[in-house]
Amino acid sequence: MTLLDKKINRRSFLKVSTLASGGMMLSFSWLAGCKPTAEEVLTMPDEWFEINSYIKIGENGAVTLFNPNPEFGSNVKTSLPMLLAEELDVDWKNVFVEQADFYPKRFERQFTGGSQGVRSGWIPLRTAGATARHLLVAAAAQTWKVPAAEITTNAGTIEHKSSGKKAGYGEMASLAGTLEAPDPETVKLKEIKDFKIIGNSKKNVDGSKIVTGKPMFALDHKVEGMKYAAIVHPPAFGMKLKSFEKSSVTEMSGIQDVFVINVFKDDYARHNFDTTTFPEIIAIVGNSTWEVLQAKKNLKADWEKAPESTFPMAGRDGQTTKINVPAGLENSSTHKEKMAEYITKPGNVLRKDGDPEGAFKVAARVLERTYTAPFLAHNTMEPVNCFADVKGNKAVIYGPSQIPDFIMGALVSSLGIEKENIQINLARMGGGFGRRAYSHHMVETALISQKIQAPVKMIYTREDDMTSGVYRPTYSATYRAALDEDNMLLALHVKAGGIPESPIHANRFPAGAIDNYLAEGWQIESNITIGAFRAPRSNFIAGAEQSFLDELAEEMGKDPIDFRLELLKRAETNPVGTDNDYDPKRYAGVLELVREKSGWDTVKSNFYRGVSAYFCHNSYVAEVIDITIKDNQPVVENVYAAVDCGIVVNPDAAANMGEGAIVDGIGNAFYGEMTFENGAPTKTNFDKYRMIRHSEAPKKIEVHFVQNNEDPTGLGEPLFPPVFAALGNSLYKATGKRLYEQPFQPQIMQMENLRM
């Protein structure tokens, strides 16, 4: 039974408030000793009783907890139900976990991204669990005719000690589901010292299904009469469809139809945008994936240059603004020329402290460095895909989506179907990293299904995904530091931008630690589609900032960690400005922890070390990377990470996620790059787009968490940005050469003799 099959009433619906708001490596601990599933501990109950939107309990005491957020490998399907289970006070071995479908009337913030899942669910989900426990206690009090205050719970059992009465949750679930839920604001949550589940590692609830190949992904989904579809996008950004020969493929075996769809056209018209220039795409429908892909190879189509256009962009304030899409076929060489030109121009002032211009005028010397990084493709291991069944005024969509709410409006306007009649079922995703935040593939598939009036599964090839996807922007940042005759830091100036956005976070460190500070930003328009990529903006600017601070520390004759700690002490004791985003004491804490855990002050023979630290997604991370040189090539030996993300809900999963972010960062730093020629991506598959390989993963990764009682903050992304500078700084120690351009590997290949 899906969630939509159940009726909602005032008593079963619990309204709770929520907070507003990327390489994967699975360590063997993720699989070792997988706990038995609930099916192996309890038999399925004869009847389930819904306590609230997140919790239902069977008459035998089995508990089903609904995970509201989409799962793409960050383990929210385990960690979020742990919050519910903690406050419900249930034995974890009696828990079933189900993925909730997109249902905003029952679940708020069904969103996986921004490293905000646990942070945003920390209070609401615990409140939902505590409210359910309150109702079970109330049901017992009513049944036993005793004061609720005298009743205790423990691991799914309710007890009134003075009378000797005791019952399992299942015995009270039927009555509890009919009682009036209390005001969430009045529900008391556990104290941290009383946690039994939070802070104790729980194995991935889907672990056994994943390793035994159970169907969990949209690619696994099949229904009677389902057709298959492939999409043909323009071969380059800045091009649109002129014509195509339908007859070139309709006679091929298994092909049902070929037609044009215009994704978002109606949605754009709703905002009064010109849709006559919006690019159309071709859909091929047939009886099997193989047949439609063969037809795609044979399809004859002509394309032409697209004119300049605009499209709507929804801002964080809910307002829609017009974004200009320039005409033309862009080239990476031109991108570099334009960014180099913008470096010399004044930028938009984002923050200014003191008199940085005056400080640079009187400086004894100035250190200036420019850093660049290319476009990056997400390259999730599971290619883009989706299932849709659209008939009449009803639509069922099943596919990978990080933020289903983002695409609902486009589905409504594109299909002409009210949102109450569109059901989005959430599949497990084989990676996301921002690639599945926009879900245009859902609109494509739904339009195809509506056209043929049959269920359809649409699948991108790797080439489709890599050449017509959204990308991490290309960036450039110039840092300047003014030093006096005594080698003291007088001022720091950063000017950074990109195509088509600036990566600057103006109020982050080292802002607030330097008297004279200037941050400027700039951006260049482009028709190449960009979007969120693991730790947006931070994934570049952290590397530039922390590489520059490392070189600045060397210029000033200071240890890299000591230099950062000095700046943070200044920000703590005598901060400059009042808008600083970070807590300098917590920031310093991770540097001190990584210094200890890495043995930073101990010299290791033939090991070259680099350090980096960064704050993003409300969390603090410091990393040390050790490399050696073998066969004239760098080898990453050890990575030490110190993380302050508040209370760690699921330690094993947290460490695994950190390891994945580190491996992903190393791969992108060494190899990640997408380039364009005449608007077309030059890399279409993994034979050209180099990814990190298993043999290149660090020999050892240690992730250490600061122990405190702060509310949980982000984790999926914060360990990613510091990798770039930690690796770059260690490579400098090994090669004697600073690397200012990503990716690193092409520059390393040009070095004849690395240090041995």
PDB file of N, CA and C in Angstrom, residues 465-547:
ATOM      1  N   ASP A 465      24.263  11.829 -20.675  1.00  0.00           N
ATOM      2  CA  ASP A 465      24.429  12.403 -19.342  1.00  0.00           C
ATOM      3  C   ASP A 465      25.614  13.359 -19.293  1.00  0.00           C
ATOM      4  N   MET A 466      26.707  12.968 -19.934  1.00  0.00           N
ATOM      5  CA  MET A 466      27.935  13.744 -19.833  1.00  0.00           C
ATOM      6  C   MET A 466      27.931  14.977 -20.738  1.00  0.00           C
ATOM      7  N   THR A 467      27.168  14.936 -21.829  1.00  0.00           N
ATOM      8  CA  THR A 467      27.232  16.024 -22.804  1.00  0.00           C
ATOM      9  C   THR A 467      26.039  16.973 -22.761  1.00  0.00           C
ATOM     10  N   SER A 468      24.968  16.611 -22.088  1.00  0.00           N
ATOM     11  CA  SER A 468      23.806  17.511 -22.053  1.00  0.00           C
ATOM     12  C   SER A 468      23.347  17.760 -20.628  1.00  0.00           C
ATOM     13  N   GLY A 469      24.243  17.514 -19.696  1.00  0.00           N
ATOM     14  CA  GLY A 469      23.868  17.681 -18.306  1.00  0.00           C
ATOM     15  C   GLY A 469      24.174  19.075 -17.800  1.00  0.00           C
ATOM     16  N   VAL A 470      23.953  19.264 -16.503  1.00  0.00           N
ATOM     17  CA  VAL A 470      24.392  20.491 -15.843  1.00  0.00           C
ATOM     18  C   VAL A 470      25.816  20.264 -15.333  1.00  0.00           C
ATOM     19  N   TYR A 471      26.579  21.333 -15.233  1.00  0.00           N
ATOM     20  CA  TYR A 471      27.988  21.218 -14.879  1.00  0.00           C
ATOM     21  C   TYR A 471      28.352  22.127 -13.699  1.00  0.00           C
ATOM     22  N   ARG A 472      29.436  21.793 -13.027  1.00  0.00           N
ATOM     23  CA  ARG A 472      30.042  22.717 -12.081  1.00  0.00           C
ATOM     24  C   ARG A 472      30.673  23.833 -12.918  1.00  0.00           C
ATOM     25  N   PRO A 473      30.445  25.116 -12.564  1.00  0.00           N
ATOM     26  CA  PRO A 473      31.012  26.201 -13.367  1.00  0.00           C
ATOM     27  C   PRO A 473      32.536  26.177 -13.395  1.00  0.00           C
ATOM     28  N   THR A 474      33.090  26.873 -14.345  1.00  0.00           N
ATOM     29  CA  THR A 474      34.528  27.116 -14.374  1.00  0.00           C
ATOM     30  C   THR A 474      34.804  28.420 -13.633  1.00  0.00           C
ATOM     31  N   TYR A 475      35.895  28.464 -12.861  1.00  0.00           N
ATOM     32  CA  TYR A 475      36.148  29.586 -11.956  1.00  0.00           C
ATOM     33  C   TYR A 475      37.575  30.101 -12.083  1.00  0.00           C
ATOM     34  N   SER A 476      37.750  31.338 -11.598  1.00  0.00           N
ATOM     35  CA  SER A 476      39.087  31.911 -11.457  1.00  0.00           C
ATOM     36  C   SER A 476      39.078  32.832 -10.243  1.00  0.00           C
ATOM     37  N   ALA A 477      40.159  32.817  -9.472  1.00  0.00           N
ATOM     38  CA  ALA A 477      40.264  33.674  -8.287  1.00  0.00           C
ATOM     39  C   ALA A 477      41.679  34.212  -8.179  1.00  0.00           C
ATOM     40  N   THR A 478      41.774  35.492  -7.920  1.00  0.00           N
ATOM     41  CA  THR A 478      43.072  36.130  -7.688  1.00  0.00           C
ATOM     42  C   THR A 478      43.143  36.610  -6.246  1.00  0.00           C
ATOM     43  N   TYR A 479      44.182  36.185  -5.553  1.00  0.00           N
ATOM     44  CA  TYR A 479      44.427  36.593  -4.166  1.00  0.00           C
ATOM     45  C   TYR A 479      45.666  37.480  -4.127  1.00  0.00           C
ATOM     46  N   ARG A 480      45.587  38.535  -3.326  1.00  0.00           N
ATOM     47  CA  ARG A 480      46.719  39.439  -3.114  1.00  0.00           C
ATOM     48  C   ARG A 480      46.875  39.670  -1.622  1.00  0.00           C
ATOM     49  N   ALA A 481      48.096  39.650  -1.159  1.00  0.00           N
ATOM     50  CA  ALA A 481      48.388  39.937   0.249  1.00  0.00           C
ATOM     51  C   ALA A 481      49.445  41.029   0.316  1.00  0.00           C
ATOM     52  N   ALA A 482      49.198  42.012   1.183  1.00  0.00           N
ATOM     53  CA  ALA A 482      50.158  43.099   1.402  1.00  0.00           C
ATOM     54  C   ALA A 482      50.946  42.823   2.676  1.00  0.00           C
ATOM     55  N   LEU A 483      52.280  42.872   2.585  1.00  0.00           N
ATOM     56  CA  LEU A 483      53.155  42.625   3.732  1.00  0.00           C
ATOM     57  C   LEU A 483      54.015  43.854   3.990  1.00  0.00           C
ATOM     58  N   ASP A 484      54.277  44.111   5.279  1.00  0.00           N
ATOM     59  CA  ASP A 484      55.146  45.240   5.596  1.00  0.00           C
ATOM     60  C   ASP A 484      56.608  44.786   5.670  1.00  0.00           C
ATOM     61  N   GLU A 485      57.502  45.681   6.074  1.00  0.00           N
ATOM     62  CA  GLU A 485      58.930  45.362   6.101  1.00  0.00           C
ATOM     63  C   GLU A 485      59.270  44.290   7.124  1.00  0.00           C
ATOM     64  N   ASP A 486      58.408  44.141   8.130  1.00  0.00           N
ATOM     65  CA  ASP A 486      58.639  43.115   9.157  1.00  0.00           C
ATOM     66  C   ASP A 486      57.920  41.806   8.836  1.00  0.00           C
ATOM     67  N   ASN A 487      57.436  41.695   7.612  1.00  0.00           N
ATOM     68  CA  ASN A 487      56.755  40.478   7.168  1.00  0.00           C
ATOM     69  C   ASN A 487      55.403  40.274   7.853  1.00  0.00           C
ATOM     70  N   MET A 488      54.815  41.360   8.314  1.00  0.00           N
ATOM     71  CA  MET A 488      53.496  41.283   8.940  1.00  0.00           C
ATOM     72  C   MET A 488      52.423  41.525   7.878  1.00  0.00           C
ATOM     73  N   LEU A 489      51.293  40.815   8.024  1.00  0.00           N
ATOM     74  CA  LEU A 489      50.202  40.920   7.056  1.00  0.00           C
ATOM     75  C   LEU A 489      49.425  42.218   7.269  1.00  0.00           C
ATOM     76  N   LEU A 490      49.381  43.056   6.245  1.00  0.00           N
ATOM     77  CA  LEU A 490      48.658  44.321   6.314  1.00  0.00           C
ATOM     78  C   LEU A 490      47.250  44.228   5.733  1.00  0.00           C
ATOM     79  N   ALA A 491      47.099  43.479   4.640  1.00  0.00           N
ATOM     80  CA  ALA A 491      45.803  43.441   3.956  1.00  0.00           C
ATOM     81  C   ALA A 491      45.708  42.197   3.094  1.00  0.00           C
ATOM     82  N   LEU A 492      44.471  41.810   2.805  1.00  0.00           N
ATOM     83  CA  LEU A 492      44.219  40.696   1.885  1.00  0.00           C
ATOM     84  C   LEU A 492      43.072  41.081   0.964  1.00  0.00           C
ATOM     85  N   HIS A 493      43.231  40.767  -0.307  1.00  0.00           N
ATOM     86  CA  HIS A 493      42.253  41.105  -1.341  1.00  0.00           C
ATOM     87  C   HIS A 493      41.989  39.862  -2.179  1.00  0.00           C
ATOM     88  N   VAL A 494      40.718  39.495  -2.307  1.00  0.00           N
ATOM     89  CA  VAL A 494      40.338  38.390  -3.181  1.00  0.00           C
ATOM     90  C   VAL A 494      39.329  38.903  -4.198  1.00  0.00           C
ATOM     91  N   LYS A 495      39.580  38.561  -5.440  1.00  0.00           N
ATOM     92  CA  LYS A 495      38.647  38.881  -6.529  1.00  0.00           C
ATOM     93  C   LYS A 495      38.426  37.609  -7.325  1.00  0.00           C
ATOM     94  N   ALA A 496      37.200  37.131  -7.333  1.00  0.00           N
ATOM     95  CA  ALA A 496      36.935  35.822  -7.940  1.00  0.00           C
ATOM     96  C   ALA A 496      35.628  35.843  -8.714  1.00  0.00           C
ATOM     97  N   GLY A 497      35.584  35.044  -9.732  1.00  0.00           N
ATOM     98  CA  GLY A 497      34.379  34.937 -10.541  1.00  0.00           C
ATOM     99  C   GLY A 497      34.384  33.658 -11.335  1.00  0.00           C
ATOM    100  N   GLY A 498      33.423  33.564 -12.238  1.00  0.00           N
ATOM    101  CA  GLY A 498      33.344  32.344 -13.023  1.00  0.00           C
ATOM    102  C   GLY A 498      32.339  32.458 -14.135  1.00  0.00           C
ATOM    103  N   ILE A 499      32.215  31.389 -14.860  1.00  0.00           N
ATOM    104  CA  ILE A 499      31.242  31.278 -15.940  1.00  0.00           C
ATOM    105  C   ILE A 499      30.239  30.199 -15.545  1.00  0.00           C
ATOM    106  N   PRO A 500      29.023  30.606 -15.169  1.00  0.00           N
ATOM    107  CA  PRO A 500      28.521  31.983 -15.156  1.00  0.00           C
ATOM    108  C   PRO A 500      28.213  32.514 -13.751  1.00  0.00           C
ATOM    109  N   GLU A 501      28.965  32.157 -12.723  1.00  0.00           N
ATOM    110  CA  GLU A 501      28.689  32.676 -11.383  1.00  0.00           C
ATOM    111  C   GLU A 501      29.996  32.890 -10.620  1.00  0.00           C
ATOM    112  N   SER A 502      29.911  33.713  -9.561  1.00  0.00           N
ATOM    113  CA  SER A 502      31.066  33.954  -8.702  1.00  0.00           C
ATOM    114  C   SER A 502      31.072  32.944  -7.562  1.00  0.00           C
ATOM    115  N   PRO A 503      32.268  32.472  -7.153  1.00  0.00           N
ATOM    116  CA  PRO A 503      32.343  31.493  -6.062  1.00  0.00           C
ATOM    117  C   PRO A 503      32.524  32.104  -4.675  1.00  0.00           C
ATOM    118  N   ILE A 504      32.513  33.428  -4.582  1.00  0.00           N
ATOM    119  CA  ILE A 504      32.870  34.095  -3.326  1.00  0.00           C
ATOM    120  C   ILE A 504      31.822  33.886  -2.236  1.00  0.00           C
ATOM    121  N   HIS A 505      32.291  33.546  -1.035  1.00  0.00           N
ATOM    122  CA  HIS A 505      31.502  33.606   0.193  1.00  0.00           C
ATOM    123  C   HIS A 505      32.152  34.709   1.027  1.00  0.00           C
ATOM    124  N   ALA A 506      31.625  35.908   0.935  1.00  0.00           N
ATOM    125  CA  ALA A 506      32.341  37.091   1.401  1.00  0.00           C
ATOM    126  C   ALA A 506      32.568  37.140   2.900  1.00  0.00           C
ATOM    127  N   ASN A 507      31.726  36.479   3.682  1.00  0.00           N
ATOM    128  CA  ASN A 507      31.820  36.613   5.137  1.00  0.00           C
ATOM    129  C   ASN A 507      32.450  35.409   5.826  1.00  0.00           C
ATOM    130  N   ARG A 508      33.079  34.556   5.051  1.00  0.00           N
ATOM    131  CA  ARG A 508      33.782  33.419   5.625  1.00  0.00           C
ATOM    132  C   ARG A 508      35.247  33.768   5.872  1.00  0.00           C
ATOM    133  N   PHE A 509      35.889  32.945   6.677  1.00  0.00           N
ATOM    134  CA  PHE A 509      37.324  33.083   6.945  1.00  0.00           C
ATOM    135  C   PHE A 509      38.078  33.180   5.619  1.00  0.00           C
ATOM    136  N   PRO A 510      39.105  34.049   5.517  1.00  0.00           N
ATOM    137  CA  PRO A 510      39.734  34.809   6.599  1.00  0.00           C
ATOM    138  C   PRO A 510      39.113  36.177   6.867  1.00  0.00           C
ATOM    139  N   ALA A 511      37.942  36.483   6.256  1.00  0.00           N
ATOM    140  CA  ALA A 511      37.240  37.710   6.627  1.00  0.00           C
ATOM    141  C   ALA A 511      36.995  37.685   8.134  1.00  0.00           C
ATOM    142  N   GLY A 512      37.143  38.814   8.760  1.00  0.00           N
ATOM    143  CA  GLY A 512      36.959  38.885  10.201  1.00  0.00           C
ATOM    144  C   GLY A 512      38.242  38.720  10.981  1.00  0.00           C
ATOM    145  N   ALA A 513      39.319  38.314  10.287  1.00  0.00           N
ATOM    146  CA  ALA A 513      40.598  38.086  10.960  1.00  0.00           C
ATOM    147  C   ALA A 513      41.679  39.039  10.479  1.00  0.00           C
ATOM    148  N   ILE A 514      41.336  39.918   9.530  1.00  0.00           N
ATOM    149  CA  ILE A 514      42.320  40.813   8.922  1.00  0.00           C
ATOM    150  C   ILE A 514      41.731  42.221   8.901  1.00  0.00           C
ATOM    151  N   ASP A 515      42.501  43.197   9.382  1.00  0.00           N
ATOM    152  CA  ASP A 515      42.000  44.574   9.490  1.00  0.00           C
ATOM    153  C   ASP A 515      41.561  45.138   8.149  1.00  0.00           C
ATOM    154  N   ASN A 516      42.371  44.932   7.144  1.00  0.00           N
ATOM    155  CA  ASN A 516      42.103  45.496   5.823  1.00  0.00           C
ATOM    156  C   ASN A 516      41.809  44.348   4.854  1.00  0.00           C
ATOM    157  N   TYR A 517      40.550  44.231   4.483  1.00  0.00           N
ATOM    158  CA  TYR A 517      40.116  43.056   3.705  1.00  0.00           C
ATOM    159  C   TYR A 517      39.145  43.514   2.625  1.00  0.00           C
ATOM    160  N   LEU A 518      39.319  42.979   1.427  1.00  0.00           N
ATOM    161  CA  LEU A 518      38.438  43.323   0.311  1.00  0.00           C
ATOM    162  C   LEU A 518      38.088  42.060  -0.465  1.00  0.00           C
ATOM    163  N   ALA A 519      36.790  41.854  -0.689  1.00  0.00           N
ATOM    164  CA  ALA A 519      36.314  40.732  -1.504  1.00  0.00           C
ATOM    165  C   ALA A 519      35.476  41.279  -2.644  1.00  0.00           C
ATOM    166  N   GLU A 520      35.839  40.894  -3.868  1.00  0.00           N
ATOM    167  CA  GLU A 520      35.109  41.320  -5.056  1.00  0.00           C
ATOM    168  C   GLU A 520      34.704  40.096  -5.876  1.00  0.00           C
ATOM    169  N   GLY A 521      33.576  40.214  -6.558  1.00  0.00           N
ATOM    170  CA  GLY A 521      33.101  39.116  -7.393  1.00  0.00           C
ATOM    171  C   GLY A 521      32.738  39.591  -8.791  1.00  0.00           C
ATOM    172  N   TRP A 522      32.743  38.669  -9.725  1.00  0.00           N
ATOM    173  CA  TRP A 522      32.327  38.957 -11.096  1.00  0.00           C
ATOM    174  C   TRP A 522      31.792  37.682 -11.734  1.00  0.00           C
ATOM    175  N   GLN A 523      31.058  37.807 -12.808  1.00  0.00           N
ATOM    176  CA  GLN A 523      30.558  36.627 -13.515  1.00  0.00           C
ATOM    177  C   GLN A 523      30.378  36.942 -14.989  1.00  0.00           C
ATOM    178  N   ILE A 524      30.455  35.892 -15.798  1.00  0.00           N
ATOM    179  CA  ILE A 524      30.352  36.015 -17.248  1.00  0.00           C
ATOM    180  C   ILE A 524      29.200  35.134 -17.725  1.00  0.00           C
ATOM    181  N   GLU A 525      28.328  35.691 -18.550  1.00  0.00           N
ATOM    182  CA  GLU A 525      27.178  34.938 -19.045  1.00  0.00           C
ATOM    183  C   GLU A 525      27.624  33.804 -19.965  1.00  0.00           C
ATOM    184  N   SER A 526      26.796  32.756 -19.993  1.00  0.00           N
ATOM    185  CA  SER A 526      27.115  31.589 -20.822  1.00  0.00           C
ATOM    186  C   SER A 526      25.814  30.854 -21.141  1.00  0.00           C
ATOM    187  N   ASN A 527      25.808  30.117 -22.244  1.00  0.00           N
ATOM    188  CA  ASN A 527      24.649  29.277 -22.545  1.00  0.00           C
ATOM    189  C   ASN A 527      24.874  27.826 -22.127  1.00  0.00           C
ATOM    190  N   ILE A 528      25.986  27.551 -21.477  1.00  0.00           N
ATOM    191  CA  ILE A 528      26.245  26.213 -20.933  1.00  0.00           C
ATOM    192  C   ILE A 528      25.512  26.098 -19.600  1.00  0.00           C
ATOM    193  N   THR A 529      24.738  25.056 -19.444  1.00  0.00           N
ATOM    194  CA  THR A 529      23.930  24.918 -18.235  1.00  0.00           C
ATOM    195  C   THR A 529      24.800  24.471 -17.064  1.00  0.00           C
ATOM    196  N   ILE A 530      24.674  25.201 -15.976  1.00  0.00           N
ATOM    197  CA  ILE A 530      25.425  24.869 -14.761  1.00  0.00           C
ATOM    198  C   ILE A 530      24.442  24.626 -13.625  1.00  0.00           C
ATOM    199  N   GLY A 531      24.921  24.025 -12.561  1.00  0.00           N
ATOM    200  CA  GLY A 531      24.051  23.769 -11.422  1.00  0.00           C
ATOM    201  C   GLY A 531      24.861  23.346 -10.216  1.00  0.00           C
ATOM    202  N   ALA A 532      24.141  22.956  -9.175  1.00  0.00           N
ATOM    203  CA  ALA A 532      24.786  22.550  -7.931  1.00  0.00           C
ATOM    204  C   ALA A 532      25.710  21.357  -8.180  1.00  0.00           C
ATOM    205  N   PHE A 533      26.887  21.427  -7.583  1.00  0.00           N
ATOM    206  CA  PHE A 533      27.865  20.338  -7.630  1.00  0.00           C
ATOM    207  C   PHE A 533      28.432  20.246  -6.226  1.00  0.00           C
ATOM    208  N   ARG A 534      28.601  19.098  -5.717  1.00  0.00           N
ATOM    209  CA  ARG A 534      28.990  18.850  -4.329  1.00  0.00           C
ATOM    210  C   ARG A 534      29.731  20.047  -3.699  1.00  0.00           C
ATOM    211  N   ALA A 535      29.085  20.679  -2.725  1.00  0.00           N
ATOM    212  CA  ALA A 535      29.594  21.885  -2.068  1.00  0.00           C
ATOM    213  C   ALA A 535      29.742  23.025  -3.070  1.00  0.00           C
ATOM    214  N   PRO A 536      28.612  23.494  -3.636  1.00  0.00           N
ATOM    215  CA  PRO A 536      28.679  24.542  -4.660  1.00  0.00           C
ATOM    216  C   PRO A 536      29.515  25.741  -4.215  1.00  0.00           C
ATOM    217  N   ARG A 537      30.287  26.259  -5.150  1.00  0.00           N
ATOM    218  CA  ARG A 537      31.190  27.401  -4.963  1.00  0.00           C
ATOM    219  C   ARG A 537      32.330  27.077  -4.002  1.00  0.00           C
ATOM    220  N   SER A 538      31.984  26.491  -2.852  1.00  0.00           N
ATOM    221  CA  SER A 538      33.038  26.125  -1.896  1.00  0.00           C
ATOM    222  C   SER A 538      34.022  25.143  -2.507  1.00  0.00           C
ATOM    223  N   ASN A 539      33.545  24.296  -3.427  1.00  0.00           N
ATOM    224  CA  ASN A 539      34.422  23.272  -3.996  1.00  0.00           C
ATOM    225  C   ASN A 539      35.575  23.870  -4.791  1.00  0.00           C
ATOM    226  N   PHE A 540      35.464  25.149  -5.174  1.00  0.00           N
ATOM    227  CA  PHE A 540      36.603  25.821  -5.809  1.00  0.00           C
ATOM    228  C   PHE A 540      37.293  26.799  -4.864  1.00  0.00           C
ATOM    229  N   ILE A 541      36.503  27.680  -4.262  1.00  0.00           N
ATOM    230  CA  ILE A 541      37.121  28.786  -3.534  1.00  0.00           C
ATOM    231  C   ILE A 541      37.911  28.300  -2.324  1.00  0.00           C
ATOM    232  N   ALA A 542      37.518  27.173  -1.743  1.00  0.00           N
ATOM    233  CA  ALA A 542      38.285  26.627  -0.619  1.00  0.00           C
ATOM    234  C   ALA A 542      39.697  26.272  -1.055  1.00  0.00           C
ATOM    235  N   GLY A 543      39.803  25.650  -2.222  1.00  0.00           N
ATOM    236  CA  GLY A 543      41.124  25.262  -2.713  1.00  0.00           C
ATOM    237  C   GLY A 543      42.002  26.461  -3.003  1.00  0.00           C
ATOM    238  N   ALA A 544      41.414  27.499  -3.621  1.00  0.00           N
ATOM    239  CA  ALA A 544      42.188  28.701  -3.924  1.00  0.00           C
ATOM    240  C   ALA A 544      42.617  29.401  -2.639  1.00  0.00           C
ATOM    241  N   GLU A 545      41.658  29.608  -1.740  1.00  0.00           N
ATOM    242  CA  GLU A 545      41.945  30.307  -0.482  1.00  0.00           C
ATOM    243  C   GLU A 545      42.999  29.599   0.346  1.00  0.00           C
ATOM    244  N   GLN A 546      42.823  28.292   0.529  1.00  0.00           N
ATOM    245  CA  GLN A 546      43.719  27.554   1.409  1.00  0.00           C
ATOM    246  C   GLN A 546      45.092  27.319   0.771  1.00  0.00           C
ATOM    247  N   SER A 547      45.158  27.296  -0.537  1.00  0.00           N
ATOM    248  CA  SER A 547      46.461  27.224  -1.205  1.00  0.00           C
ATOM    249  C   SER A 547      47.211  28.540  -1.031  1.00  0.00           C
TER     250      SER A 547
END
